[in-house]
Tab-separated table of C-alpha atoms and ligand atoms in Angstrom:
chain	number	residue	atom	x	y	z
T	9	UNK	CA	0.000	0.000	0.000
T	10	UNK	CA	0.787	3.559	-0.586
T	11	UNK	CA	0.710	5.733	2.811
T	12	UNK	CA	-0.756	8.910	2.833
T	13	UNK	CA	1.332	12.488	3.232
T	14	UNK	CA	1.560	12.749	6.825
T	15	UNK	CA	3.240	16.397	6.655
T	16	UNK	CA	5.835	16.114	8.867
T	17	UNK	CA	7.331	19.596	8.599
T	18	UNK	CA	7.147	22.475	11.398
T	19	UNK	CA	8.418	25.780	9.649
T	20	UNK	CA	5.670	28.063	11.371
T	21	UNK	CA	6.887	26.975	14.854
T	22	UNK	CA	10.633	27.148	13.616
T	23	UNK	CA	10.594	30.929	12.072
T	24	UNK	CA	8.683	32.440	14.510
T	25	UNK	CA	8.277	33.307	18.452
T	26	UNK	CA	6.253	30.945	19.787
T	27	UNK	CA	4.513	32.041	23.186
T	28	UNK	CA	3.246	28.744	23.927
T	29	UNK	CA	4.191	27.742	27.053
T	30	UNK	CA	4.347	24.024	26.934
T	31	UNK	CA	6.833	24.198	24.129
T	32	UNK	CA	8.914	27.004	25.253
T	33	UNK	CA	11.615	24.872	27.589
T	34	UNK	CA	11.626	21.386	25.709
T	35	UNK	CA	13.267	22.989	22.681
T	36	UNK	CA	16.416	21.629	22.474
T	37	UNK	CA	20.314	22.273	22.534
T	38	UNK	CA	22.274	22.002	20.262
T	39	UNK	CA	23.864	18.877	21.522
T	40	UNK	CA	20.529	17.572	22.525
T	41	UNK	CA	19.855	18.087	18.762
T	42	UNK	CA	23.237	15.969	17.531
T	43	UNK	CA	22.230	13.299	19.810
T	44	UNK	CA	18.299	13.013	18.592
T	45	UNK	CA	20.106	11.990	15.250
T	46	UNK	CA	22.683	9.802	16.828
T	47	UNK	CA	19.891	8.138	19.052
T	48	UNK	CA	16.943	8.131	16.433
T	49	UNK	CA	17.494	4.193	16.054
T	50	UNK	CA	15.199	2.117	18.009
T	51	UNK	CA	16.757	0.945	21.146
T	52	UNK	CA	19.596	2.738	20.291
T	53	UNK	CA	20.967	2.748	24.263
T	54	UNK	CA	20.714	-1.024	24.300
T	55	UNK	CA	24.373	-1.797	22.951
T	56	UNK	CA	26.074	-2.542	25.727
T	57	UNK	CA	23.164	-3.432	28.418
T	58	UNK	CA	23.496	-6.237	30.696
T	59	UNK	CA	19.857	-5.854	32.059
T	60	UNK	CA	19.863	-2.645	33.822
T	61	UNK	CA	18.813	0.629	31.915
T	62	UNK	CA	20.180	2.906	34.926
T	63	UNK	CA	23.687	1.391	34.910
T	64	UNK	CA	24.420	1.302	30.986
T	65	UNK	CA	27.834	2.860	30.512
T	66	UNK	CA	28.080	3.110	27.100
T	67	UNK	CA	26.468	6.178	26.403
T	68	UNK	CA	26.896	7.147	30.401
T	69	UNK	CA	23.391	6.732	31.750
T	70	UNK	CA	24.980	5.651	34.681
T	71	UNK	CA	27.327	9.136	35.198
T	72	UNK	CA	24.042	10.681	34.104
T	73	UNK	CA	21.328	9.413	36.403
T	74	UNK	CA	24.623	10.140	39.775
T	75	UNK	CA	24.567	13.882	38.579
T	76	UNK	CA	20.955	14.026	37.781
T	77	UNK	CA	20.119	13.097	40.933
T	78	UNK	CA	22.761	15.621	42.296
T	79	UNK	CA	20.828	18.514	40.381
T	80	UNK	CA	17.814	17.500	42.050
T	81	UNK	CA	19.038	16.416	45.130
T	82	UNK	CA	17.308	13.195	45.915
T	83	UNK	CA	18.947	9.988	46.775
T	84	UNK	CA	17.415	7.886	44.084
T	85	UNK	CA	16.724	8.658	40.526
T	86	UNK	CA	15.154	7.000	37.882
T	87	UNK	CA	13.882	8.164	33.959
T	88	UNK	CA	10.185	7.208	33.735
T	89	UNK	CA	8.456	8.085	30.289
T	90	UNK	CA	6.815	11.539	31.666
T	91	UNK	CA	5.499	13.022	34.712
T	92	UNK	CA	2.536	11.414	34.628
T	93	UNK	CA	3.819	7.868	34.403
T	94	UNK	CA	6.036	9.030	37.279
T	95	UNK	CA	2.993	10.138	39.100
T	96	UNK	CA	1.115	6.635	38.601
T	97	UNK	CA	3.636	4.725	39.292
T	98	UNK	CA	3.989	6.324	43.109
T	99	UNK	CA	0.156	6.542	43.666
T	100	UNK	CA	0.130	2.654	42.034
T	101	UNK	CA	2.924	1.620	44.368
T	102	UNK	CA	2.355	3.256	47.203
T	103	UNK	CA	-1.681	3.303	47.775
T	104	UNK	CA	-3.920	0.686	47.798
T	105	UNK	CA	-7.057	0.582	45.208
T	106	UNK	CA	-9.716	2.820	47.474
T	107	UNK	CA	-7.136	4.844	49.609
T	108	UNK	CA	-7.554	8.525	49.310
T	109	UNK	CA	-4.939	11.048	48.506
T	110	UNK	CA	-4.557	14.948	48.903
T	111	UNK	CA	-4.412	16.941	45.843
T	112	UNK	CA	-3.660	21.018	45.245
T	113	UNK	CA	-6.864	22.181	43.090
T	114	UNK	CA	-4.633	23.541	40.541
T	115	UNK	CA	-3.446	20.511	40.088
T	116	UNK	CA	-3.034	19.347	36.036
T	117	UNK	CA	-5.279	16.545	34.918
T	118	UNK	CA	-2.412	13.719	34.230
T	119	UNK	CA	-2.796	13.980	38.388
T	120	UNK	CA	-6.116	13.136	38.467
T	121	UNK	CA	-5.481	10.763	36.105
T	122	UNK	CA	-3.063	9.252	37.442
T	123	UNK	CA	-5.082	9.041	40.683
T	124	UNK	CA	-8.049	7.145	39.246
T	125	UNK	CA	-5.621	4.773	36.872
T	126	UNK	CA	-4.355	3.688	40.272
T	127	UNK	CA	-7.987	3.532	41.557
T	128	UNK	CA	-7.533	5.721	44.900
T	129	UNK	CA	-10.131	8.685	45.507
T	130	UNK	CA	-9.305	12.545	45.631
T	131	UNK	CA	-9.778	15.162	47.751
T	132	UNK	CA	-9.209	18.311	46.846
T	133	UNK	CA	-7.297	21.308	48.669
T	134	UNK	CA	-9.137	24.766	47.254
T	135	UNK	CA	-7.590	27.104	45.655
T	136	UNK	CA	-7.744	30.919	47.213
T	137	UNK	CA	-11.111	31.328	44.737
T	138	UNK	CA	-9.712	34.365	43.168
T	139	UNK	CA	-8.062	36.122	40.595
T	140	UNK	CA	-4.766	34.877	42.649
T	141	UNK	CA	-5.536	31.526	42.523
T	142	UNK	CA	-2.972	30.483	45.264
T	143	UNK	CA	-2.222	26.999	47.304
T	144	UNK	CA	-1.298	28.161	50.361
T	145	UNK	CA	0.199	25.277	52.650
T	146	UNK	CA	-2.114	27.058	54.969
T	147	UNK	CA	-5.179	25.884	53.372
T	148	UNK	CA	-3.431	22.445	52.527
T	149	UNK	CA	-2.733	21.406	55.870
T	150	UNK	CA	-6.358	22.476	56.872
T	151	UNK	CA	-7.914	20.259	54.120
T	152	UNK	CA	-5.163	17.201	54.995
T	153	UNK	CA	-5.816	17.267	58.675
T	154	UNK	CA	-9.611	17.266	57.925
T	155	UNK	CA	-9.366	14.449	55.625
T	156	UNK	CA	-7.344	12.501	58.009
T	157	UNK	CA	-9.836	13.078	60.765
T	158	UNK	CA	-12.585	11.957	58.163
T	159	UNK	CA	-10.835	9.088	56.302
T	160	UNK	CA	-8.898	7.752	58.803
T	161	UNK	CA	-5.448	7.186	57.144
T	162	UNK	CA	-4.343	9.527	54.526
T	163	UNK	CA	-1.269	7.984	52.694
T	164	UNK	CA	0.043	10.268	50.316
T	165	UNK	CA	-0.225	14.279	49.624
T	166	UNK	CA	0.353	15.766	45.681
T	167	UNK	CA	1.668	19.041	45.391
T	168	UNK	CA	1.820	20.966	41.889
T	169	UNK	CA	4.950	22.855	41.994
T	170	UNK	CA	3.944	25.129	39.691
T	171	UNK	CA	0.697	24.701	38.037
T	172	UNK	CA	0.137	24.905	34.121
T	173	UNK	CA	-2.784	27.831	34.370
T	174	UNK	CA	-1.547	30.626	36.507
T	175	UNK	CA	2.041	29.568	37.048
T	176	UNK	CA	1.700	30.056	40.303
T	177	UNK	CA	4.760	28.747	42.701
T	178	UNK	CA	3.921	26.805	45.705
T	179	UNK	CA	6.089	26.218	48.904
T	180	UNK	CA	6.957	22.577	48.389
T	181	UNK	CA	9.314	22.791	51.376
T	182	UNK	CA	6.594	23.679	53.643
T	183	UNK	CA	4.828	20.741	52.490
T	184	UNK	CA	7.481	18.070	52.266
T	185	UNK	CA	7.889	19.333	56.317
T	186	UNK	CA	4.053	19.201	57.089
T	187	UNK	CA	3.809	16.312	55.708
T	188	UNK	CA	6.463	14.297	57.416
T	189	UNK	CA	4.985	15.713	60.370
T	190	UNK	CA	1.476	14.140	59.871
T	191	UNK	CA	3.501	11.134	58.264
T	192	UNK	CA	1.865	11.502	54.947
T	193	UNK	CA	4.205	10.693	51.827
T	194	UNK	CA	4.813	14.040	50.033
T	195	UNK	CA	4.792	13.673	45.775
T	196	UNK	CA	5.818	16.857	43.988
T	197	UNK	CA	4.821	17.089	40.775
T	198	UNK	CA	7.535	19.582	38.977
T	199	UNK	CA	6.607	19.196	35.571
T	200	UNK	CA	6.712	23.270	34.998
T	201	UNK	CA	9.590	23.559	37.891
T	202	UNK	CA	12.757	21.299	37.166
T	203	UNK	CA	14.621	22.272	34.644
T	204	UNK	CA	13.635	25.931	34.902
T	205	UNK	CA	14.099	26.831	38.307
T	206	UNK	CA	16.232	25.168	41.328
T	207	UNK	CA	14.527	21.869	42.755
T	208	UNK	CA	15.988	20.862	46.173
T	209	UNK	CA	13.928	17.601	47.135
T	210	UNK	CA	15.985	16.449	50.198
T	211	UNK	CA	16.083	20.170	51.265
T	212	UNK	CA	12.627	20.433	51.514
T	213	UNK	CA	11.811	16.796	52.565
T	214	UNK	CA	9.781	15.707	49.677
T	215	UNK	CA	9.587	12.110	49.598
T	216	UNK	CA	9.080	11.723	45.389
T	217	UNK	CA	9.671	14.323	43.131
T	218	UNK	CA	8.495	14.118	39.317
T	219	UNK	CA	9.888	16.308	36.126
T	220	UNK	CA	8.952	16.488	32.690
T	221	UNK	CA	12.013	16.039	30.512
T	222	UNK	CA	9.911	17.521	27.091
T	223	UNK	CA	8.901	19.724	28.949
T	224	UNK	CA	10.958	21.605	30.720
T	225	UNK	CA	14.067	19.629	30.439
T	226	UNK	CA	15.185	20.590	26.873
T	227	UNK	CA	14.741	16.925	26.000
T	228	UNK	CA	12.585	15.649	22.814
T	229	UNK	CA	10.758	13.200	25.456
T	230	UNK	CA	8.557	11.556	25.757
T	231	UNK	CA	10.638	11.252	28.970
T	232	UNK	CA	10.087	11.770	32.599
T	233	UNK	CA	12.169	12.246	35.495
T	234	UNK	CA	11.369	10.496	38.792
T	235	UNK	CA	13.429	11.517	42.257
T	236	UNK	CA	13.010	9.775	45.742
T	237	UNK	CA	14.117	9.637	49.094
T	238	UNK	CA	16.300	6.640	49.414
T	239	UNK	CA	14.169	5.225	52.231
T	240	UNK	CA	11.332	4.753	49.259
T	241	UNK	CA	14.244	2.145	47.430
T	242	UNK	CA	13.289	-0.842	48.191
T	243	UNK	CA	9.490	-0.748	48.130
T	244	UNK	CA	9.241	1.674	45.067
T	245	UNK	CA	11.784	-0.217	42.753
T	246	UNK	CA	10.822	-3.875	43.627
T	247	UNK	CA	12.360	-6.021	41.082
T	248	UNK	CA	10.710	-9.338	39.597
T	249	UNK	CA	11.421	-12.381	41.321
T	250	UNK	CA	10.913	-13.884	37.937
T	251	UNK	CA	13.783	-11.091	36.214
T	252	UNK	CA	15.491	-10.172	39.235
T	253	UNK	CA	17.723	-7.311	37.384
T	254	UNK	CA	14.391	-5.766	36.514
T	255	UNK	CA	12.032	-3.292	38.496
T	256	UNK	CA	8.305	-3.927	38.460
T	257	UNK	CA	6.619	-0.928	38.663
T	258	UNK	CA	9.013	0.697	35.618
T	259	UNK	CA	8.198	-2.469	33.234
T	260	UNK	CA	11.763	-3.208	33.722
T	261	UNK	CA	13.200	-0.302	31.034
T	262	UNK	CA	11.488	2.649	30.462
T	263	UNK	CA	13.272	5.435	28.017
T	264	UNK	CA	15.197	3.539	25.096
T	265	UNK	CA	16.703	5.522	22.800
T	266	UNK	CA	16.799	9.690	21.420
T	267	UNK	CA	14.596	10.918	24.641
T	268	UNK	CA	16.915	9.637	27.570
T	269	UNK	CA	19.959	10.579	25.177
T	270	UNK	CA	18.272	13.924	24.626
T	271	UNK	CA	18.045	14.540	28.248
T	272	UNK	CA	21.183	13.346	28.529
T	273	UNK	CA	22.768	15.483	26.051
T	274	UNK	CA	21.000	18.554	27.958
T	275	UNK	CA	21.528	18.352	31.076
T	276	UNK	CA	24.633	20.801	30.904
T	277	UNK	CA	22.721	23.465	29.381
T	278	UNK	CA	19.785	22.931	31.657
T	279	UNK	CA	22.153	23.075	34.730
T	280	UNK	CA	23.107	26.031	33.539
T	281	UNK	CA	20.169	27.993	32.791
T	282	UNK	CA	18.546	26.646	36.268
T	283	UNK	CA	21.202	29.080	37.988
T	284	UNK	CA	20.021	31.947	35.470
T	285	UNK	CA	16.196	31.601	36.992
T	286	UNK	CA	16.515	34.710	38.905
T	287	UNK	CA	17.088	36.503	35.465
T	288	UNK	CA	14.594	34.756	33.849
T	289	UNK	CA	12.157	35.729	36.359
T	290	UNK	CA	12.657	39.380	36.033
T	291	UNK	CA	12.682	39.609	32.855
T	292	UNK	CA	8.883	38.073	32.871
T	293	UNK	CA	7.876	40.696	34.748
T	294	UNK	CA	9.043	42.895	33.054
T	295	UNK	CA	7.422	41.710	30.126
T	296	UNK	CA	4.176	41.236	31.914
T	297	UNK	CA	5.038	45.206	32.882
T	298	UNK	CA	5.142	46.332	29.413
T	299	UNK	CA	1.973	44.162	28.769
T	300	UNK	CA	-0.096	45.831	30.939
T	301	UNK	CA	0.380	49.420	30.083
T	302	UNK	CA	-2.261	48.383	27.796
T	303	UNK	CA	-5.418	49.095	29.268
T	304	UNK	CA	-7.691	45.917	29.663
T	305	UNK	CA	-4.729	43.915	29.958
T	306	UNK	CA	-3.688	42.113	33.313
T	307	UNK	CA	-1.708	39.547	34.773
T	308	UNK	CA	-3.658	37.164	37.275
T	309	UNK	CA	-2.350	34.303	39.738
T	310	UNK	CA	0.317	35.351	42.142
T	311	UNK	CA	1.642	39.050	41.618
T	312	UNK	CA	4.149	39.953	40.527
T	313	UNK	CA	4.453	36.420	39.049
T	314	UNK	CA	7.218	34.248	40.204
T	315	UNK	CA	6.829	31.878	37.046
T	316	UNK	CA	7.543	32.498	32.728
T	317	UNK	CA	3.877	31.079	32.653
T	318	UNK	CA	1.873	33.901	32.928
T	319	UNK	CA	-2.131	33.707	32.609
T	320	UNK	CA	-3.693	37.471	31.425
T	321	UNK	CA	-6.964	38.830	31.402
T	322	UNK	CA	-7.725	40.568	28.233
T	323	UNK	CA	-11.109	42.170	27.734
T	324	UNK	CA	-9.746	44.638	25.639
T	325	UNK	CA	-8.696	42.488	22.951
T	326	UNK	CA	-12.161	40.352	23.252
T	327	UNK	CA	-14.031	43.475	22.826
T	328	UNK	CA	-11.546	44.382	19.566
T	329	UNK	CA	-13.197	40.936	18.899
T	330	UNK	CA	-16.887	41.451	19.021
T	331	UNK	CA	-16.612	44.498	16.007
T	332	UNK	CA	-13.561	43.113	13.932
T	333	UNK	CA	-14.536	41.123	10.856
T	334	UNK	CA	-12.319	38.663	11.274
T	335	UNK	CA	-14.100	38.286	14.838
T	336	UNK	CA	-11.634	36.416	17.950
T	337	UNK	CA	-9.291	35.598	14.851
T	338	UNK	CA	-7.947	38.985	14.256
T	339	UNK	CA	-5.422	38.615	17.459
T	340	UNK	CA	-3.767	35.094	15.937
T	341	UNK	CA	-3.777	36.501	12.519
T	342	UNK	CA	-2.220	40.068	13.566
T	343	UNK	CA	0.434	38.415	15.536
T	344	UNK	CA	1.379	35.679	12.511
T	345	UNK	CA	1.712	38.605	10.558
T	346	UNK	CA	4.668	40.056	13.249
T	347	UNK	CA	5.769	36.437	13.495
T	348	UNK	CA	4.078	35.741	16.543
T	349	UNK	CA	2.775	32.425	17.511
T	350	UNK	CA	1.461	30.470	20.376
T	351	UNK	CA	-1.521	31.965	21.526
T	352	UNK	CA	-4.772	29.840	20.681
T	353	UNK	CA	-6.732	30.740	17.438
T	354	UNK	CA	-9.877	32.283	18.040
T	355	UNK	CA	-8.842	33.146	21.624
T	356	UNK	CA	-9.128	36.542	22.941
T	357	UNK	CA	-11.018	36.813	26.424
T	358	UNK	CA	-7.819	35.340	27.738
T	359	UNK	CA	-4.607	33.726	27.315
T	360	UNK	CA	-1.190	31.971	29.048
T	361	UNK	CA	1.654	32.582	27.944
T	362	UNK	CA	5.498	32.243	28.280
T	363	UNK	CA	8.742	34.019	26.883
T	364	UNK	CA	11.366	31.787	28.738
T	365	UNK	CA	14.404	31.830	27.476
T	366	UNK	CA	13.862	34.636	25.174
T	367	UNK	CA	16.144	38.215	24.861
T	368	UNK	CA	15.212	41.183	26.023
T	369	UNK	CA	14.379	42.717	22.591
T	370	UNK	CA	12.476	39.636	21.761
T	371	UNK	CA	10.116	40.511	24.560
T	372	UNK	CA	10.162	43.721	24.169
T	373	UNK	CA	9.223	43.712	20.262
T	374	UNK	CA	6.364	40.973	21.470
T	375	UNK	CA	5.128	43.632	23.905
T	376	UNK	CA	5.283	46.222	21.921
T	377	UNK	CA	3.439	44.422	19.240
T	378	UNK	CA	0.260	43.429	21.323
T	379	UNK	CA	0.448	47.476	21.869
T	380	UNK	CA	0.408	48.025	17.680
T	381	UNK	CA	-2.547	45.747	17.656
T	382	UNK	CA	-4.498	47.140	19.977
T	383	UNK	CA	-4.098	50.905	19.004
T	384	UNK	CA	-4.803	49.797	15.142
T	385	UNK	CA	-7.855	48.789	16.029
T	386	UNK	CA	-9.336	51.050	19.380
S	466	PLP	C1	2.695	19.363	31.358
S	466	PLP	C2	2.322	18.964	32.733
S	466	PLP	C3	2.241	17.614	33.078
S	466	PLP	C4	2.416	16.503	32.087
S	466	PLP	O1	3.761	16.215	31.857
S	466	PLP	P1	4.139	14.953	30.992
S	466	PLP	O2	5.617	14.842	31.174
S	466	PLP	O3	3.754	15.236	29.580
S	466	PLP	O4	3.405	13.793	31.558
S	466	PLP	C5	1.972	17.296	34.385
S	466	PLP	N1	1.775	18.254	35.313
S	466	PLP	C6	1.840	19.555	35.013
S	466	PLP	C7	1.629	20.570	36.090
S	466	PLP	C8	2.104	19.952	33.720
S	466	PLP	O5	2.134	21.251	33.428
């Protein structure tokens, strides 16, 4: 049979800024780029494996997992194929089918996911139930001690670092100490946190830590990262009695090939650009600054944000909108035209966005462009 043109090309998100957030830290290095074609073969890490993914040597996933888990500071590290799969595979391992876990209500929906995969039940920790948005640890620890006085026995407590609609930060250190306190197991899911900004697990007592490698790791992915305390070992890398070199609740290998060497190939750059975060930061606000000298534009979730993910509030460009003849597409179309990209078509009450790892002038001429638009047409 003949197949049919699948179109595998990407110019538009090649040639222009893209302000989509979930794409803006999994772009790669260079190196991570040399190894995607030195890796593209199927199992192409499987040369020299005697059975044990985490200790090939030839390419170094070995050296790589030791200073991986360095960078994150755990004990124990492990690739997993996202941060959801690292997610399920704690709840899985850790709960029981009907336990009930503690989950932030900004959490992302591969949590809740993960959560009913694993067949445990949810409650949720509010959010402050306004424009801020915010987790405080306040609020969590209210809503864990109440479900521990209703359930009985709470096992395990999910914290989104940073969550993917406000960016909002939340004090995982706080929680990793409540929670030892009330000895619930602490899960951190840093899918929008390492790899951007500095992730100190042991530090703050967190008991598993996730990452997103495509995310925010610079790697092509699909590829996850999961940390642990080392007193987790045992229990949450059980190996087959059948295949004793291989670990249950990972299949025995997870990552085979260009993600893991992607990730691997990054890791320098990423290192380095996590002690740049301060930068980064202010150079968001900044941006989010400029952005609101527009009238009708403005930032919400924490302020000033502490995240590149910013959310806005736009009901000046929606009302652009309701007259314009090219109605809510006007705002995608206008920016294409300046090169712009990333913000949903057809989108205009609204919109997240992210210019991490961007220059100065880059965010500047994207600021300055939302300003063109809007005077054009008000
Ligand atoms: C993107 C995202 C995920 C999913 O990450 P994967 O690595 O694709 O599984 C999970 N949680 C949050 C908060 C995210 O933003």
């Amino acid at each position: 049979m003949e197949c049919q043109n699948y179109n595998l090309t990407r110019q538009v998100e090649r040639e222009n800024l893209n302000l989509n957030p979930l794409q803006r830290a999994g772009f790669l290095s260079p190196a991570a780029r040399e190894a995607l074609l030195e890796f593209g073969d199927g199992y192409s890490v499987c040369d020299y494996c005697a059975g044990r993914l985490d200790q090939v040597a030839k390419p170094g996933i070995d050296g790589f997992l030791e200073d991986l888990a360095k960078f994150i500071n755990v004990d124990v590290v492990r690739t997993v194929h996202g941060a959801r799969e690292g997610k399920y595979a704690v709840i899985n391992k850790m709960c029981e089918p009907g336990d009930t876990i503690v989950v932030d209500g900004n959490a992302h929906y591969t949590s809740h996911l993960a959560a009913e995969r694993a067949g445990v039940n949810i409650i949720e920790v509010p959010n402050s139930g306004d424009d801020r948005a915010e987790i405080t640890i306040e609020q969590y620890q209210k809503t864990l001690e109440e479900a521990i006085d209703d359930v009985g026995e709470i096992k395990l407590a999910l914290l989104t670092h940073v969550d993917g609609e406000y960016g909002n930060l939340t004090d995982a250190k706080a929680l990793g100490k409540m929670c030892k306190k009330l000895g619930v197991i602490s899960l951190l899911n840093s899918a929008y946190g390492m790899g951007r900004l500095p992730v100190d697990a042991n530090g703050w007592d967190i008991d598993f830590v996730v990452g997103s490698g495509h995310k925010s790791m610079a790697a092509s992915g699909p590829i996850g990262i999961l940390g642990m305390k080392g007193e987790w070992e045992d229990e949450m890398l059980k190996r087959s009695p059948r295949h004793e070199k291989k670990e249950i609740e990972l299949l025995g290998c997870t990552s085979r090939g260009a993600p893991i060497a992607t990730l691997m190939a990054s890791l320098p750059y990423v290192i380095e650009r996590v002690n740049n975060w301060d930068e980064e930061v202010k150079l968001t606000r900044e941006f989010v600054s400029k952005l609101e000298e527009i009238d009708g534009i403005q930032q919400i979730g924490v302020r000033p944000t502490e995240h590149d993910l910013v959310r806005f509030n736009t009901p000046t460009l929606h009302k652009i909108g309701l007259k314009h003849q090219r109605k809510g597409f006007y705002l995608y179309e206008e920016l294409k035209n300046r090169n712009i990209v990333g913000i949903k078509k057809g989108q205009t009450e609204w919109f997240k966005c992210s210019t991490f790892g961007m220059s100065q002038e880059q965010r500047l001429y994207i600021a300055e462009s939302f300003k063109e638009i809007v005077e054009k047409y008000l």
